[in-house]
XYZ file of C-alpha atoms in Angstrom:
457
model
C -36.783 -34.416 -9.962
C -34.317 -31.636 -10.814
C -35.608 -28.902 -13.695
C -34.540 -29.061 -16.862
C -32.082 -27.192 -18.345
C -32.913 -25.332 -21.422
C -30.170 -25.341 -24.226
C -28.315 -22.407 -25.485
C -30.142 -22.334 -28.536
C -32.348 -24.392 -30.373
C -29.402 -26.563 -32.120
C -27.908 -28.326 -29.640
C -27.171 -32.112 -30.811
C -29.857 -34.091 -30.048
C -27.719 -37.255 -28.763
C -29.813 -39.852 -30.782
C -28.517 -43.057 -31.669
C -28.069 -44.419 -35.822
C -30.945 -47.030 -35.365
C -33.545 -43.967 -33.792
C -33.006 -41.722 -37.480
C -35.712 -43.048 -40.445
C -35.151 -41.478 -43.204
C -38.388 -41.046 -46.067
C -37.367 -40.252 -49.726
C -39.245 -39.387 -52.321
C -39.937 -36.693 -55.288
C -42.035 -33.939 -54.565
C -45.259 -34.994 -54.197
C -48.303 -33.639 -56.452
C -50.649 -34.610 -54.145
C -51.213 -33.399 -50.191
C -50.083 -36.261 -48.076
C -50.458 -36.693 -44.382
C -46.891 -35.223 -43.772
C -47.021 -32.664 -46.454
C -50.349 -31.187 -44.757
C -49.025 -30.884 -41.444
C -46.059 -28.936 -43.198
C -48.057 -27.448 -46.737
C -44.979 -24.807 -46.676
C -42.788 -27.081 -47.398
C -43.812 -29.988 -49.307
C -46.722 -28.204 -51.628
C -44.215 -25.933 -53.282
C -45.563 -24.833 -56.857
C -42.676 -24.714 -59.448
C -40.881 -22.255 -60.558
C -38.950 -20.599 -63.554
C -35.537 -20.868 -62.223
C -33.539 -17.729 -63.039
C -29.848 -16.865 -63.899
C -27.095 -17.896 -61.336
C -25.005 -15.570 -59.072
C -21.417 -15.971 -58.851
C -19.826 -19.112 -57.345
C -23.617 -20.918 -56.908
C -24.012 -24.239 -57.558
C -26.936 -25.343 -59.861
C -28.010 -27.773 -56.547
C -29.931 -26.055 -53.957
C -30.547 -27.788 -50.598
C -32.917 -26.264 -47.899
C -33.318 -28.133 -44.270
C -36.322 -27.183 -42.168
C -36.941 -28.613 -38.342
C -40.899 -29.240 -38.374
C -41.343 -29.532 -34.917
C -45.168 -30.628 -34.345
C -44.361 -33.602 -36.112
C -40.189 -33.797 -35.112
C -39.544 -34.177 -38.780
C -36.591 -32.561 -40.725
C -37.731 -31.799 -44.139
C -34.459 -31.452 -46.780
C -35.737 -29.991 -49.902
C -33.303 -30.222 -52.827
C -33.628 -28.589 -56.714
C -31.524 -29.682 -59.318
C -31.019 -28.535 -62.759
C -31.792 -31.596 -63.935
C -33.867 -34.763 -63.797
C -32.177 -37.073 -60.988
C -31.036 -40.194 -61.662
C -29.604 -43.047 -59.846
C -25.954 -41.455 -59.664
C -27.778 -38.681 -58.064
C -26.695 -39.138 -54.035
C -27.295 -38.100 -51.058
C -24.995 -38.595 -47.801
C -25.978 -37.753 -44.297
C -22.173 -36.423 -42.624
C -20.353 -38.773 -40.139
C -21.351 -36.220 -37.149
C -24.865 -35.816 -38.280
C -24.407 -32.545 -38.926
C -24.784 -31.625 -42.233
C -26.028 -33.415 -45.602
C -24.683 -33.484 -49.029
C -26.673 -34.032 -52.261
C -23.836 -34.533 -55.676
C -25.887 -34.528 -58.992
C -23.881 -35.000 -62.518
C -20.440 -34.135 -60.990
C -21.886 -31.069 -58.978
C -22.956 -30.775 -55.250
C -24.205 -29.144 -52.673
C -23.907 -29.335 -48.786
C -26.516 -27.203 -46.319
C -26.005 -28.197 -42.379
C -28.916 -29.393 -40.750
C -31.485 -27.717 -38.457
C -30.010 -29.913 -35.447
C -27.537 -32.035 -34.756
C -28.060 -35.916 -35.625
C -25.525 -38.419 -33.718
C -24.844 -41.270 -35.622
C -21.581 -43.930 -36.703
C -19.740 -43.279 -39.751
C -21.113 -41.707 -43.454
C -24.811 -42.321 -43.691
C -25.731 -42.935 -47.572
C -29.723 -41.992 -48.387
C -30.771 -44.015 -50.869
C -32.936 -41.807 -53.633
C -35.912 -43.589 -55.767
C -35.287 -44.108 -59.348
C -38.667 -43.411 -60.567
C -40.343 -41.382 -61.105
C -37.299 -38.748 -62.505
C -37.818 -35.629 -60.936
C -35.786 -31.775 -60.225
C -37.403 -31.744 -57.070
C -36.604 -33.952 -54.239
C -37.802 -34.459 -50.885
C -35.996 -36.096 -48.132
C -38.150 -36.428 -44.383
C -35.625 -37.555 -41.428
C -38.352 -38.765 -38.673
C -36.261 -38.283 -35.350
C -36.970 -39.966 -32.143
C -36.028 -38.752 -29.116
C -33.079 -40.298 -26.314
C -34.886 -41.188 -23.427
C -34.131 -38.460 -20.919
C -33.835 -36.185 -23.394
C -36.024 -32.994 -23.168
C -35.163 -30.907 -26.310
C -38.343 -30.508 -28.046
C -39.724 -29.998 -25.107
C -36.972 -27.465 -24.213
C -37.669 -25.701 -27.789
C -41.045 -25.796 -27.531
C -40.953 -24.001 -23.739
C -42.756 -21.219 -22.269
C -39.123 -19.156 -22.950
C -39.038 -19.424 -26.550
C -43.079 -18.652 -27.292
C -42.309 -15.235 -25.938
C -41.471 -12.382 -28.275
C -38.212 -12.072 -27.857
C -37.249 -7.893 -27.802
C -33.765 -6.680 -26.898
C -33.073 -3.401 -24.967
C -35.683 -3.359 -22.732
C -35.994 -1.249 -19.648
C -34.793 -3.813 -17.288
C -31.024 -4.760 -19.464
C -30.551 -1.289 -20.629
C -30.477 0.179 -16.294
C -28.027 -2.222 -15.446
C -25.256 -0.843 -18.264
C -24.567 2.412 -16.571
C -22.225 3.487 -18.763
C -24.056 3.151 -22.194
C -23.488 5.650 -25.339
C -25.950 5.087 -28.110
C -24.036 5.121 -31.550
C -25.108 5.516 -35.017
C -25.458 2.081 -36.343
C -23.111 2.963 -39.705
C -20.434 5.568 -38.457
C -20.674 4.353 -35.048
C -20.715 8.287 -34.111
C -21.763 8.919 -30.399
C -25.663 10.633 -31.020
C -26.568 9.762 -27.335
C -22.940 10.662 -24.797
C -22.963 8.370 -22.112
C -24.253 10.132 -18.742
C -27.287 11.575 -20.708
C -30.223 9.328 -19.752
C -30.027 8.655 -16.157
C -33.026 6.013 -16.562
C -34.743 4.115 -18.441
C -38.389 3.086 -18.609
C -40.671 0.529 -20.247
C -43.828 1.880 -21.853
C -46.816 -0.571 -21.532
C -47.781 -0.877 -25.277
C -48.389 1.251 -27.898
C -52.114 1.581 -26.910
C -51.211 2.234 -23.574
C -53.523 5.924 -23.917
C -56.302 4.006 -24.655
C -55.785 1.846 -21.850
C -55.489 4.788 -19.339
C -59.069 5.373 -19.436
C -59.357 2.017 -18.111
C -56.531 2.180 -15.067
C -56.967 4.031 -11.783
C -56.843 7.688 -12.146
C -54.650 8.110 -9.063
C -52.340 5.921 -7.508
C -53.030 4.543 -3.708
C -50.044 6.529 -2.360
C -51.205 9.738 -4.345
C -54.814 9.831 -3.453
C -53.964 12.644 -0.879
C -51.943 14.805 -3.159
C -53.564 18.421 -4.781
C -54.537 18.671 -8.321
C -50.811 20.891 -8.714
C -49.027 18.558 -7.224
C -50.168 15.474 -8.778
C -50.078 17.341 -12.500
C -46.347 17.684 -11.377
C -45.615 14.159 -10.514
C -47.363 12.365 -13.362
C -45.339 14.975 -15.030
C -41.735 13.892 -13.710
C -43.524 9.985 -15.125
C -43.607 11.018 -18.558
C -47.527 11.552 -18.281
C -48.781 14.925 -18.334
C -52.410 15.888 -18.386
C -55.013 14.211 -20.254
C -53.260 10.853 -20.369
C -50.393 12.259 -23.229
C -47.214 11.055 -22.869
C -43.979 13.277 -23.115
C -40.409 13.117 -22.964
C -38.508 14.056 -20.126
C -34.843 14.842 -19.683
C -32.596 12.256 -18.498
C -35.438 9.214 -19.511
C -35.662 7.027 -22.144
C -38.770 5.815 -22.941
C -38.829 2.385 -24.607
C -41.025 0.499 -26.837
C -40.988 -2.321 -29.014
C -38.540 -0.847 -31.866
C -38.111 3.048 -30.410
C -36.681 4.903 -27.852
C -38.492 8.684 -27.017
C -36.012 10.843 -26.105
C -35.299 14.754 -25.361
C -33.961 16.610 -28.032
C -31.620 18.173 -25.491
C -30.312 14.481 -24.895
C -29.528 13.707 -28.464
C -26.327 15.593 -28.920
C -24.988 13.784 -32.391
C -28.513 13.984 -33.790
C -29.908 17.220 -35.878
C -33.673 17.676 -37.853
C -33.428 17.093 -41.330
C -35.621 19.416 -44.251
C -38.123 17.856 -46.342
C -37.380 17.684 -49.568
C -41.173 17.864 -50.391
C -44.634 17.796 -48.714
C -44.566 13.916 -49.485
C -41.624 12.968 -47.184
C -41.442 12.711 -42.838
C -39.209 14.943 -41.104
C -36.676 12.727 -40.130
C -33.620 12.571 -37.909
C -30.032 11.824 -39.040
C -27.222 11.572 -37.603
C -24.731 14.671 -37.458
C -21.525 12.617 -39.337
C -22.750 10.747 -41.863
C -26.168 11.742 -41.876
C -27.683 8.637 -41.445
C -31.702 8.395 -40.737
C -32.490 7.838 -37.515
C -35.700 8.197 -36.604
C -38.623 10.973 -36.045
C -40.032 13.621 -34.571
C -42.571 12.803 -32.123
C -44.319 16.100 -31.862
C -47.056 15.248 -29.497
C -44.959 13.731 -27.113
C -42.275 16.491 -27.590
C -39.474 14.863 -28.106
C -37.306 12.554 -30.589
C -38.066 9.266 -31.966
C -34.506 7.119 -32.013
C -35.508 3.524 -33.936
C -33.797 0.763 -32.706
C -32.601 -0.793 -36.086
C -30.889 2.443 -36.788
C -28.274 2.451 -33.923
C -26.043 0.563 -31.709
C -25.307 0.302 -27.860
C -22.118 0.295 -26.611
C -20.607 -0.286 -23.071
C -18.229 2.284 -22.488
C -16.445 1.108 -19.379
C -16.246 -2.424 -20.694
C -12.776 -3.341 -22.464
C -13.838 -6.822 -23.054
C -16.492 -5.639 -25.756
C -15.146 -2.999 -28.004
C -17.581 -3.053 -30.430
C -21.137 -2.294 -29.600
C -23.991 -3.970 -29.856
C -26.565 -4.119 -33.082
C -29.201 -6.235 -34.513
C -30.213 -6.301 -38.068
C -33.540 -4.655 -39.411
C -35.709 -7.667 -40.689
C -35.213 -9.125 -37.024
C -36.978 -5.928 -35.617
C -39.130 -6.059 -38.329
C -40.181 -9.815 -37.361
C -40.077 -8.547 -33.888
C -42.766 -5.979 -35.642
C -45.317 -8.642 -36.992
C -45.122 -11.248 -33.864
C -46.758 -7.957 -31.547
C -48.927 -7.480 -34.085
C -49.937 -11.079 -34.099
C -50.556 -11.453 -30.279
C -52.167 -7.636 -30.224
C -54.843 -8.517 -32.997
C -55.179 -12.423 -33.213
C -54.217 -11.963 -37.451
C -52.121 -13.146 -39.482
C -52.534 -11.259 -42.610
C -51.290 -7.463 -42.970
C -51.286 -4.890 -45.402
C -48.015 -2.885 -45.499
C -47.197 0.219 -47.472
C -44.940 3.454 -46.356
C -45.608 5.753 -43.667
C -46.907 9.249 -45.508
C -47.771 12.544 -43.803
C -51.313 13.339 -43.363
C -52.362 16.453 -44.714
C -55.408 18.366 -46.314
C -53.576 17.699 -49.505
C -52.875 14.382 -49.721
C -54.957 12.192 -52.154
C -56.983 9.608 -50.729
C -57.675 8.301 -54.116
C -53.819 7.980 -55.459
C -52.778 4.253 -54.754
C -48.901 3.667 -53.281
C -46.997 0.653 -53.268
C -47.429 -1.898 -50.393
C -47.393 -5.409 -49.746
C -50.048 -7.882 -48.726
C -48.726 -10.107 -45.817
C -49.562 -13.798 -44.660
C -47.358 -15.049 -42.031
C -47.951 -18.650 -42.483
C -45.460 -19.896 -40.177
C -44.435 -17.574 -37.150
C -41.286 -19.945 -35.823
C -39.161 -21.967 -37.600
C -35.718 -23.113 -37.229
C -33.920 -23.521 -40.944
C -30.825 -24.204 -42.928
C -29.744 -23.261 -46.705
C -26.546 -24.020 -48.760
C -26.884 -21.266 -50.209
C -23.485 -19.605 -48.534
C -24.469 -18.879 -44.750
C -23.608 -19.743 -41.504
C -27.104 -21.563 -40.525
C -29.151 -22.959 -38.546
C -31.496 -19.646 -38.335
C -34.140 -19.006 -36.505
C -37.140 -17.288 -38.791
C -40.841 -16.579 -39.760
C -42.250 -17.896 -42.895
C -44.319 -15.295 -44.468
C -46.248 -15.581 -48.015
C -46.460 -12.029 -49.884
C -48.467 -10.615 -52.862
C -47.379 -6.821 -54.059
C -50.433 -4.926 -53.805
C -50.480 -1.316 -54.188
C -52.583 0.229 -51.007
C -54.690 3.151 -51.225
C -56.005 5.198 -48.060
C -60.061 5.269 -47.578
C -61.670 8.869 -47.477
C -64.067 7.532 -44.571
C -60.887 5.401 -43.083
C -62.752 2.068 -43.016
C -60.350 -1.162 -42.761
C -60.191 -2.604 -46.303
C -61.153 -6.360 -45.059
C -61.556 -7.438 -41.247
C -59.019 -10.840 -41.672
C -56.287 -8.248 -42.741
C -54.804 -5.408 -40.260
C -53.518 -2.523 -42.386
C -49.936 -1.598 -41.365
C -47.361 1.563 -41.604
C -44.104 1.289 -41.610
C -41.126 4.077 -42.205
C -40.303 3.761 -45.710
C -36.402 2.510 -44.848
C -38.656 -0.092 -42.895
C -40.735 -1.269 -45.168
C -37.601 -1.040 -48.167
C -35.671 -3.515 -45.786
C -39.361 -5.494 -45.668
C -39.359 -5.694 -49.137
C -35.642 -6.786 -49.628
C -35.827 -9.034 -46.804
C -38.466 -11.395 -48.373
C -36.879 -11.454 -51.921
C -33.286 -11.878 -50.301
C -35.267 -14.769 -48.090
C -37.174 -16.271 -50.694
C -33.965 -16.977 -52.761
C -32.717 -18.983 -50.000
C -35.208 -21.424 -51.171
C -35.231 -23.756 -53.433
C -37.026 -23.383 -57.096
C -39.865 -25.123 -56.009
C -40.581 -24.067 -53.031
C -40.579 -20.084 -53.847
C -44.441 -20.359 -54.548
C -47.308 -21.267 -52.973
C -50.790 -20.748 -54.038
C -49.962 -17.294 -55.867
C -48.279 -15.947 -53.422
C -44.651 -15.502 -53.163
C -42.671 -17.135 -50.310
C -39.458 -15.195 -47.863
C -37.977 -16.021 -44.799
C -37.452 -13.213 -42.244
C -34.935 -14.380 -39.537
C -36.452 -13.311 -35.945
C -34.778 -12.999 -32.334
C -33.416 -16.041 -30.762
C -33.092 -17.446 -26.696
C -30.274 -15.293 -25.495
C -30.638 -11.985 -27.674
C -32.551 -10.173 -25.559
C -30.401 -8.769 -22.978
């Protein structure tokens, strides 16, 4: 039997016929059900105060998630008002998209996938009880010969998915790192000659635990070794350090030489609180950090582009936004530890000086759901592929004898522009969401889009 293709992405059109599409109606429900437990996130919303709206925003908001354990689309409107039975909702001739019109006004999101189907689909809404909340369930059977949740739920797309790796990044000889905002050249194409994957980012640790000397090295003097672990990037005592011409990679950094990074320059702290940083030379731009024990410059990956210089086909170069590196982020930390709850606050300098006892803002993580494939009407171009994570604000404070505040929860630092773009991300996410679905359980709920099949090169 041939393999199966995967698709492009994870919202392909499903070829199903009319008669294979049930759809379930109902208000949101007060009590857990069998569907709402397998999907709590969705269908176990606590209300909400709604607050003022933006410009242009309808009073209807429409949210679309693709629950794929139980192959389920779960449409989650809010209205302003109590529905009634003018209230409608219409599933679009090409199964793409659905509309909801309530008291003149309406709202249309796209769905997670593509539904084939004949003509205008009406959904028919209950009358009673009256409700603001209203949940739609689309159970979807599959074509036989069709392989797409198996194709979404592959091997491929369980894998972190982290562009620029060692492997892409060689086979672009001609790359020039920019400054993601002025798109000013900080890295000239030519300077790094090579570059390399580092294991993880306890890969010191883990030295202790690999051969001391390779099998072709064995013979080699103690000079002579030193040298070529050297020329590696590993000097004595298992430290690693930069070397011209070689960029080291990691999962959001690159460790470069200074001498590389010609459009880059130190900046001065403006007090004993604050990182040195790097910015860029034209705009002055953070960019990343000094990595003094390695001796040489931390470049973050969120902060600049990659562009192909010899390529006329792709003039502009390459970028990714932040809260997808910062997903990338939490999914390492997820396989690394085996949690799912984090505390996040700023990255500080450590010195003699520094309080132990003064508390600094942070946030208390639970990623609930780690892959999820969504839609909103709120004004975007969806389907999106994201993490569902709940959130408290919680101020952290550093222990004197550094003891982990709880063993469920991994304590996490981020660079402050990290953890600002954390921070906006979930708020910005969380809006995308209707009223009622914003809390759960006292804690506040965001979206955080995440690399897709295909980004990674």
């Amino acid at each position: 039997m041939p393999p199966t293709m995967l698709p492009t992405s994870a919202y392909e059109a499903l070829g199903l016929p009319s008669d294979e599409v049930r759809v379930l109606t109902g208000p949101n429900p007060s009590a857990p059900t069998a569907t709402s437990a397998a999907s709590p996130n969705v269908l176990q919303a606590q209300p909400a105060a709604a607050g003022p709206l933006g410009p242009n925003e309808s009073n209807i908001t429409l949210y679309a998630e693709l629950l794929l354990h139980i192959r389920t689309i779960a449409l989650f409107a809010s209205l302003h008002s109590l529905h009634t039975r003018e209230t409608k909702a219409k599933l679009s001739a090409d199964g793409s998209s659905i509309t909801v019109t309530h008291e003149g006004e309406s709202a249309t999101t796209r769905l997670p996938i593509k539904v084939k189907g004949s003509g205008d689909a009406a959904l028919s809404l209950p009358a009673k009880p009256p409700s603001k909340e209203l949940t739609l369930r689309l159970e979807i059977g599959e074509n036989e010969g069709s392989n797409f949740f198996g194709a979404v739920q592959a091997e491929e797309r369980k894998v972190n998915i982290v562009p620029w790796d060692g492997s892409s990044l060689n086979s672009k000889r001609n790359l020039e790192i920019r400054c993601r905002l002025c798109e000013n050249p900080v890295v000239p194409c030519g300077k790094i000659r090579e570059w390399r994957d580092l294991p993880s980012e306890n890969w010191a640790e883990m030295m202790d635990f690999w051969h001391c000397h390779k099998p072709d090295e064995h013979h080699l003097h103690d000079h002579t070794h030193e040298e070529t672990m050297g020329k590696k990037g590993y000097a004595a005592g298992n430290r690693l350090t930069a070397v011209n011409g070689v960029g080291f990679i990691d999962l959001v950094s690159f460790l470069l030489k200074e001498q590389d990074c010609i459009g880059i320059e130190l900046s001065t702290k403006a007090d004993s609180s604050e990182l040195e940083s790097l910015c860029c030379k034209e705009c002055r731009h953070i960019l990343g950090t000094p990595d003094e024990p390695a001796d040489g410059w931390r470049i973050w990956k969120w902060s600049i582009g990659i562009k192909d210089t010899v390529s006329p086909s792709t003039p502009s170069m390459s970028t990714f936004t932040v809260r997808k590196w910062i997903s990338a982020r939490f999914l390492y930390l997820i396989e690394n530890t085996g949690l799912r709850k984090f505390h996040v606050h700023p990255d500080t300098p450590s010195s003699p000086s520094s309080s132990a006892s003064t508390p600094m803002q942070g946030l208390l993580l639970w990623v609930f759901t780690p892959d999820l494939i969504f839609s909103s009407s709120r004004g975007r171009r969806d389907p999106t592929r994201a993490m569902k994570v709940f959130y408290q604000e919680k101020n952290w404070m550093s222990s004197k004898d550094g003891a982990q505040e709880s063993s469920s929860v991994e304590e996490v630092a981020f660079p402050r522009e990290f953890f600002e773009e954390l921070r906006r991300g979930l708020r910005e996410g969380g809006s995308l969401l209707p009223v009622g679905a914003r809390w759960f359980q006292g804690w506040k709920v965001g979206l955080l889009e995440r690399f897709d099949v295909g980004e990674g090169a």
